[in-house]
Amino acid sequence: MSAVLAPAQRVQATVLATQGRPRGGHLLLIALAGIAAALGAWAEIVQIQQGLKVSGLNRPVGWAVYITDFVFWVGIAHSGTLISAVLFLLRARFRTAIYRVAEAMTVFGVMTAGLFPVVHLGRPWFAYWLFPYPNQRHLWVNFRSPLMWDVFAVSTYFIVSAIFLVVGIVPDAAALRDASAGWRRRFYGVFAAGWRGTDEEWRHYARAYLYFAAFATPLVFSVHSVVSWDFAVSILPGWHSTIFPPYFVAGAIFSGIAMVVTLLVPLRKVLHLEELITPWHLDMTSRMILLTSLIVTYSYAIEAVMALRAGPGPELSIAAYRATGPFAPLYWTMVACNCVFPLFLIASKVRRSPAALLGICILVNVGMWLERFIIIVTSLSHDRIPYDWWGIYRPTMVEAGITLGSFGWFFFWFLIFVKLLPAVSISEMKEEVLHEVGHAA
Amino acid sequence: MSDEPRDALSRRTFLKVAGAAGLLASCSPPAGPQKLLPYLVPPEEIIPGVPLLYRTVCRECPAGCGVTARTREGRVVKLEGNPDDPIGRGALCARGQAALQGLYAPDRFKGPMRRGADGALASVSWDDATAALAAALGPAIAKPSAAGVRMLTRPEPGATGALQREFMAKLGATPRQRVVLDPFDLAPLRAAGAIVFDRPELPVFDLSRARTVVSFGADFVETWLSPVELARDFAGGRGRIGEERTRLVWIGPRLCLTGVSADEWLSVRSGGELWVALALLRWLCDPANYVPGLAAEAGSLSRLLTGLDLGAAAIESGVAPTAIAKLAGELARRRPSAVLGPGVLSTGRHATELAVAIQLINWVLGNVGSTVLYGLDPVADPPSPVPAVDALLDDMSAGRVEVLLVHHADPAGALPLALKAAEAIGRVPLVVSFSDRPDATTQLARLILPDTHPLESFDAISARRGVVALSQPVMTPVADNRSACQVLIDVAAKLPAPAGPLPYDDAYAHFQQRSATLFPGVSGDQLAEAQRVAQQRGGVFGEVKVERVSLRTPDPTLLVPPVARQRDAAALDLVVFPTALRNDPSGEGVPWLREVPDVLSSVSWSPWAELAPATAARLGISDGDLVALTTQAGAVELSVCTYPGLHEGAVAVPMGGREPLVLLAAAADSRSGALAWQSGRATLTRTGRRAELPRFQGTPNQQGRTIVRTVSAAAPAVPKPAEPGKMVPLPTFPEHRWAMAIDMDRCTGCQACVVACYAENNVPVMGPEAMIRGRNMGWLRIEPFMEEKNGTTRVDLLPMMCQQCGNAPCEPVCPVYATYTNEEGLNAQVYNRCVGTRYCSNNCPYKVRVFNWAEPSFPEPLNMQLNPDVTVRSKGVMEKCTFCVQRIRAAENTARDERRPVRDGEVVPACAQTCPARAIVFGDADDPRSAVSALQRDGRGYNVLGELNTLPAITYLARVRDEDR
């Protein structure tokens, strides 16, 4: 009996080992992330005091880095739910080892993304006006505005993904509670919600998990569709395009999974999870990156073809401007990062090499950030009246600081998370290995 | 009582809560001294919230347009033209609109100042200051004819000038010791009047009667002679198609705004205008061309001109003989016409010869007496001939001047530095300046007696015979300034015996005495009443008969063009040009004039150097490169801005700063003595550095998009776009649909509307840094679109502001309903609801929404100009043109009080109000009889980007290009 359960116990031991007092290196990383977040906060205070003149924004480029960051982080937040919910429903087994990291990334990604709609406002102290709350002035919000849809889409997504994460943690937290003492025991006790591991509990739990997975799945598609409507619903050439929702969803999954790998590869090293997160897991994940990369490439091609089909006019002009204008170096970097480098993943050797994979995924992250930047900035600086093309946008230190701060904010939470809660699901992993054992037997 | 519910508020709780609330309320932070000071005895005419209007006169240029100053609660907030005044007829130019900022300039002197031994200015009292001046004048006037005293003044064609002359006479000085300085005086035109018609005066041009106007570098829509009047009269003949449309031909090395309005541009090389004029005259007078109805003298003129070498004319001017013949043929056919010039752009060493040739053309065509009128110049205080100025400078340099009284003239700052005026002034022991703002001359002055602003003083200005505009203070002086007239009276009273006091109690008594002469034969109460009525009307406006003049056969040597100069092939002609905004250095420190971008280059704040694109390409220079311009007189570094409306052999520099004055040589027109603005050649060297200009960086090429449209006789209507499919019902506006029509055939791009909009709507000035970053706050801009067509550059202007769309793209995207279409069709912006997402601006295809990137600042006392009817916006808020909603509401309220509908033409936005060309018409599109409805139905009417189904309220009337056949 114990021989049969040995692999499961090794899983539990491996994951339990990741919990505990963080060591120097880890603390240093948390401190660095905290400093970066503080820097971003300071930049934001400067911006509130002096107004948006400290940014590089101008007329006509009313949106740039902040909205890029917003879309980037929402995109990052996408793969979590995709991996945990959609792949759960599809019974993709490779999901088990990586879904917790992806889910945590989702929650912190949304928490980061949610900052930017406030940061980019001219009067952020009135950000609460974006919520429909009853007031004696009878002021209401405009439900026709895509920004309003964003408010609901993103907050819904945050709530659902946070619940999904917390629900998934319950059995693990119980295991950790039983294995620890002191404040950790109380801490895990909260997350365990009195879990005892009875059959009845397991049955309810499995039902609930399935329900949340089903509930979260449409959100994967809706959130980024809604975000894409910020652009597609406008009449700006370069934004006004019906392909945007699927294009944005694919892009979001692409960037999100790339971010998962970017986090996983160092994590499995640092937390000694190589045994649980194997090259096979990386391989399977890479295949998804390759697939979404191809969809994104297809979308770029469609945009170009549509511009050509439209004939001379704003659409073609904006396409040419992207490829040859002052932002062309960024555009071609984006194409290289999103369309060319991921093609290396066709080789299984690359897919199974953590280092190569990490490199490609970082490039994809850069490329996807640039993609949003290109869409936003080039379209705005190239509207219908050529005389208005006076805005060559250049980011400022404040915008760079706030962007850096957003990474600091994200990693600060993530680094704390992996030390407080299991980065790999113990219960599902056990189930997985026992299932393997069963097959072997 | 016992059945009272338990949870009701008990007395004890109530007292607790009330006490805590009272305590909290008393803890509110101190909000600074907040005192309401009501008038103890309210002035009769000031009703809070109701504007009080005063009529006065604009002194920004010699044209003398009448002004209606709108004051609120005792301070002037807006200047508009005086509709009764025959010169401006209710319109003002950009500089006239900006005169307010001269009044409220933060750098104005706050009172008299004296320069101490350490060279620093220190405040003194008026008594001490006048005593000091009187004491200094004492020994000077003891000498025969007060030889050491000089007065240097701007032209003062009114009471001030009269008093100055009286004062100088009291001192015992000769009239020649008072020198009148106007660097832009059209002396060649005066000289030509003397030579050709024996009338040493400026003619008045009546363009309303001219069918073809030919301008030799006379930029009459911006600065030349009387721009508001000329632009209005000229525009009267525009906006129609075919023969009856007034045609304009521009002859010059650079397309200034007048050239932009022209139907044809003869691009001459700088200085070649004289050749063109003479060739034109020769063609017209040549009996071989059988021009009918020429003046009798044509025959003798023809004989004088037979020696003119037409081949040389073509080479020297760069204009083909066929082009000259074509123009001459048009002038022969379309009469009356008007030939204008010379302006600054064509005033070189031979400007008088050019003026003579121009007036001879006018004479032989019979224009004199019809469109060119003599006998209307009052010759009141004409500028001194340049030799008199030179003599003064010589006297100063030689130390023969002890006291120099400078009255609103800035010889050190407004003349070419090569004249060394500053050095000359530096040798005068006592320089007294009456300027109210610092300039280059006040830096050399030992005593500064700041004059009141024209909006704070009385005067009677005679800009034309029969027209005397009365100026009056429209508010109490902003600072402790005193009218120069009063100071002269005070000083005279303190002078020793032979000089003695002037016979006036004060300046007002002098003004009254002078204005009484306007009403001969009236006295007593009737006179007082007549004076009051005239003051209310803004002046005495009478008609004067035009005098007939006869031709004096000119000296034949005048009709011989100059011997061609050897030109250094490596150098370029230096073309200096004034614009409506950049003119004399006094515009420095007037924020509106510097912030509003130049129409053609879109540069604001800083000067620039213009090159034709071909020249720039040849020299390997691109926009934004810093180049060194060198002439014999000096060298400057300027950023390059390419402009296809410039002759390829020229480099052009705008006036209004030091740079052109550094570059200009001390050259003069040989006959009139006028400053020869266009006489230099400049070499251009690359510095290898770049300096970004504060400018809009968009392209003036409309890339084949039909944003500006033109029509011609062949295609007189703009094709209407197909009616787009309607998926949702279109909005209707049952009561009013406020709308505007802008006639681009009339618009000259003079920017008066832009400055008026800044003034009316409290639009903040952000400075050059913000301009570089693309953060201009103007609600209205003039967009130029340029193209090469038929071998010539043409520029179409598009005034662009919020289109007040009926189906506005900005509205659905705002998450908080800060912008919406109201029931009168206005696209309203609710500043205090705006959170600043900027989504509306992103989605606006016209990009006319402006965002407050920073807290706007209105340095004191500029804040006194703020219009109390318009909110001052804060940082983080979007704003845009409102169609002057405050004026709409005022008119609607008046109409409601009077129980009648709003009349057509009752609502006039600030831009339409001041448009000299009357290109902007505003009204209710719901009323089919309104002027704007009629224009909406005009064949030339179209909506910019109408294909987007935004349903704009602005109809543009396409410019007529009758050369397109």
mmCIF file of C-alpha atoms in Angstrom, chain B residues 520-619:
data_model
loop_
_atom_site.group_PDB
_atom_site.id
_atom_site.type_symbol
_atom_site.label_atom_id
_atom_site.label_comp_id
_atom_site.label_asym_id
_atom_site.label_seq_id
_atom_site.Cartn_x
_atom_site.Cartn_y
_atom_site.Cartn_z
ATOM 1 C CA PRO B 520 -17.825 123.591 -35.317
ATOM 2 C CA GLY B 521 -20.510 126.085 -34.392
ATOM 3 C CA VAL B 522 -21.810 124.045 -31.469
ATOM 4 C CA SER B 523 -21.267 125.173 -27.920
ATOM 5 C CA GLY B 524 -22.451 124.888 -24.368
ATOM 6 C CA ASP B 525 -24.790 122.060 -23.444
ATOM 7 C CA GLN B 526 -25.298 121.139 -27.058
ATOM 8 C CA LEU B 527 -21.573 120.637 -27.433
ATOM 9 C CA ALA B 528 -21.401 118.483 -24.319
ATOM 10 C CA GLU B 529 -24.264 116.399 -25.641
ATOM 11 C CA ALA B 530 -22.676 116.108 -29.087
ATOM 12 C CA GLN B 531 -19.408 115.040 -27.504
ATOM 13 C CA ARG B 532 -21.185 112.468 -25.365
ATOM 14 C CA VAL B 533 -23.058 111.018 -28.321
ATOM 15 C CA ALA B 534 -19.899 110.883 -30.414
ATOM 16 C CA GLN B 535 -18.056 109.147 -27.598
ATOM 17 C CA GLN B 536 -20.865 106.602 -27.329
ATOM 18 C CA ARG B 537 -20.765 106.014 -31.041
ATOM 19 C CA GLY B 538 -17.008 105.734 -31.017
ATOM 20 C CA GLY B 539 -16.215 108.780 -33.096
ATOM 21 C CA VAL B 540 -17.404 111.198 -35.704
ATOM 22 C CA PHE B 541 -17.837 109.408 -38.978
ATOM 23 C CA GLY B 542 -18.480 111.623 -41.953
ATOM 24 C CA GLU B 543 -18.132 111.289 -45.686
ATOM 25 C CA VAL B 544 -15.473 113.211 -47.533
ATOM 26 C CA LYS B 545 -15.443 113.764 -51.244
ATOM 27 C CA VAL B 546 -12.652 112.041 -53.051
ATOM 28 C CA GLU B 547 -10.368 114.530 -54.732
ATOM 29 C CA ARG B 548 -9.589 114.345 -58.392
ATOM 30 C CA VAL B 549 -5.935 114.162 -59.141
ATOM 31 C CA SER B 550 -4.112 114.678 -62.378
ATOM 32 C CA LEU B 551 -1.040 112.979 -63.676
ATOM 33 C CA ARG B 552 2.326 114.646 -63.721
ATOM 34 C CA THR B 553 4.511 113.075 -66.328
ATOM 35 C CA PRO B 554 7.158 111.360 -64.262
ATOM 36 C CA ASP B 555 10.851 111.728 -64.568
ATOM 37 C CA PRO B 556 11.796 109.182 -67.271
ATOM 38 C CA THR B 557 14.662 107.883 -65.144
ATOM 39 C CA LEU B 558 12.042 106.479 -62.796
ATOM 40 C CA LEU B 559 10.882 104.146 -65.510
ATOM 41 C CA VAL B 560 14.270 102.619 -66.109
ATOM 42 C CA PRO B 561 14.776 99.454 -64.165
ATOM 43 C CA PRO B 562 17.934 99.172 -62.116
ATOM 44 C CA VAL B 563 21.056 97.798 -63.621
ATOM 45 C CA ALA B 564 21.141 94.138 -62.819
ATOM 46 C CA ARG B 565 23.308 93.495 -59.810
ATOM 47 C CA GLN B 566 25.904 90.809 -59.838
ATOM 48 C CA ARG B 567 24.554 88.124 -57.632
ATOM 49 C CA ASP B 568 26.689 85.853 -55.563
ATOM 50 C CA ALA B 569 25.518 82.509 -56.831
ATOM 51 C CA ALA B 570 26.024 80.759 -53.515
ATOM 52 C CA ALA B 571 23.810 83.170 -51.615
ATOM 53 C CA LEU B 572 20.044 83.322 -51.422
ATOM 54 C CA ASP B 573 17.795 86.360 -51.469
ATOM 55 C CA LEU B 574 16.895 87.240 -47.913
ATOM 56 C CA VAL B 575 13.143 87.731 -47.737
ATOM 57 C CA VAL B 576 11.805 89.143 -44.478
ATOM 58 C CA PHE B 577 8.075 89.098 -44.059
ATOM 59 C CA PRO B 578 5.601 90.248 -41.443
ATOM 60 C CA THR B 579 2.551 88.159 -40.667
ATOM 61 C CA ALA B 580 -0.697 88.965 -38.954
ATOM 62 C CA LEU B 581 0.799 87.639 -35.727
ATOM 63 C CA ARG B 582 4.475 88.407 -36.098
ATOM 64 C CA ASN B 583 4.992 92.003 -36.919
ATOM 65 C CA ASP B 584 6.902 94.424 -34.753
ATOM 66 C CA PRO B 585 8.768 93.405 -31.602
ATOM 67 C CA SER B 586 5.971 94.645 -29.335
ATOM 68 C CA GLY B 587 4.236 91.348 -30.047
ATOM 69 C CA GLU B 588 6.906 89.694 -27.934
ATOM 70 C CA GLY B 589 5.306 89.181 -24.563
ATOM 71 C CA VAL B 590 1.758 89.077 -25.947
ATOM 72 C CA PRO B 591 1.097 85.385 -25.330
ATOM 73 C CA TRP B 592 -1.765 84.969 -27.798
ATOM 74 C CA LEU B 593 0.277 86.325 -30.682
ATOM 75 C CA ARG B 594 3.084 83.906 -29.936
ATOM 76 C CA GLU B 595 1.047 80.839 -28.986
ATOM 77 C CA VAL B 596 -1.268 80.883 -31.987
ATOM 78 C CA PRO B 597 0.626 79.050 -34.717
ATOM 79 C CA ASP B 598 1.490 80.726 -37.967
ATOM 80 C CA VAL B 599 -0.966 79.426 -40.552
ATOM 81 C CA LEU B 600 1.471 78.397 -43.249
ATOM 82 C CA SER B 601 4.365 77.002 -41.233
ATOM 83 C CA SER B 602 2.283 76.106 -38.136
ATOM 84 C CA VAL B 603 5.184 77.333 -36.011
ATOM 85 C CA SER B 604 4.417 79.135 -32.788
ATOM 86 C CA TRP B 605 6.641 81.018 -30.370
ATOM 87 C CA SER B 606 9.975 80.772 -32.110
ATOM 88 C CA PRO B 607 11.189 82.298 -35.383
ATOM 89 C CA TRP B 608 12.170 80.059 -38.242
ATOM 90 C CA ALA B 609 13.896 80.127 -41.621
ATOM 91 C CA GLU B 610 11.880 79.117 -44.645
ATOM 92 C CA LEU B 611 13.306 77.392 -47.679
ATOM 93 C CA ALA B 612 11.633 76.043 -50.772
ATOM 94 C CA PRO B 613 11.675 72.221 -50.670
ATOM 95 C CA ALA B 614 13.826 72.090 -53.808
ATOM 96 C CA THR B 615 16.369 74.473 -52.310
ATOM 97 C CA ALA B 616 16.435 72.538 -49.076
ATOM 98 C CA ALA B 617 16.944 69.302 -50.974
ATOM 99 C CA ARG B 618 19.744 70.880 -53.014
ATOM 100 C CA LEU B 619 21.479 72.026 -49.837
#
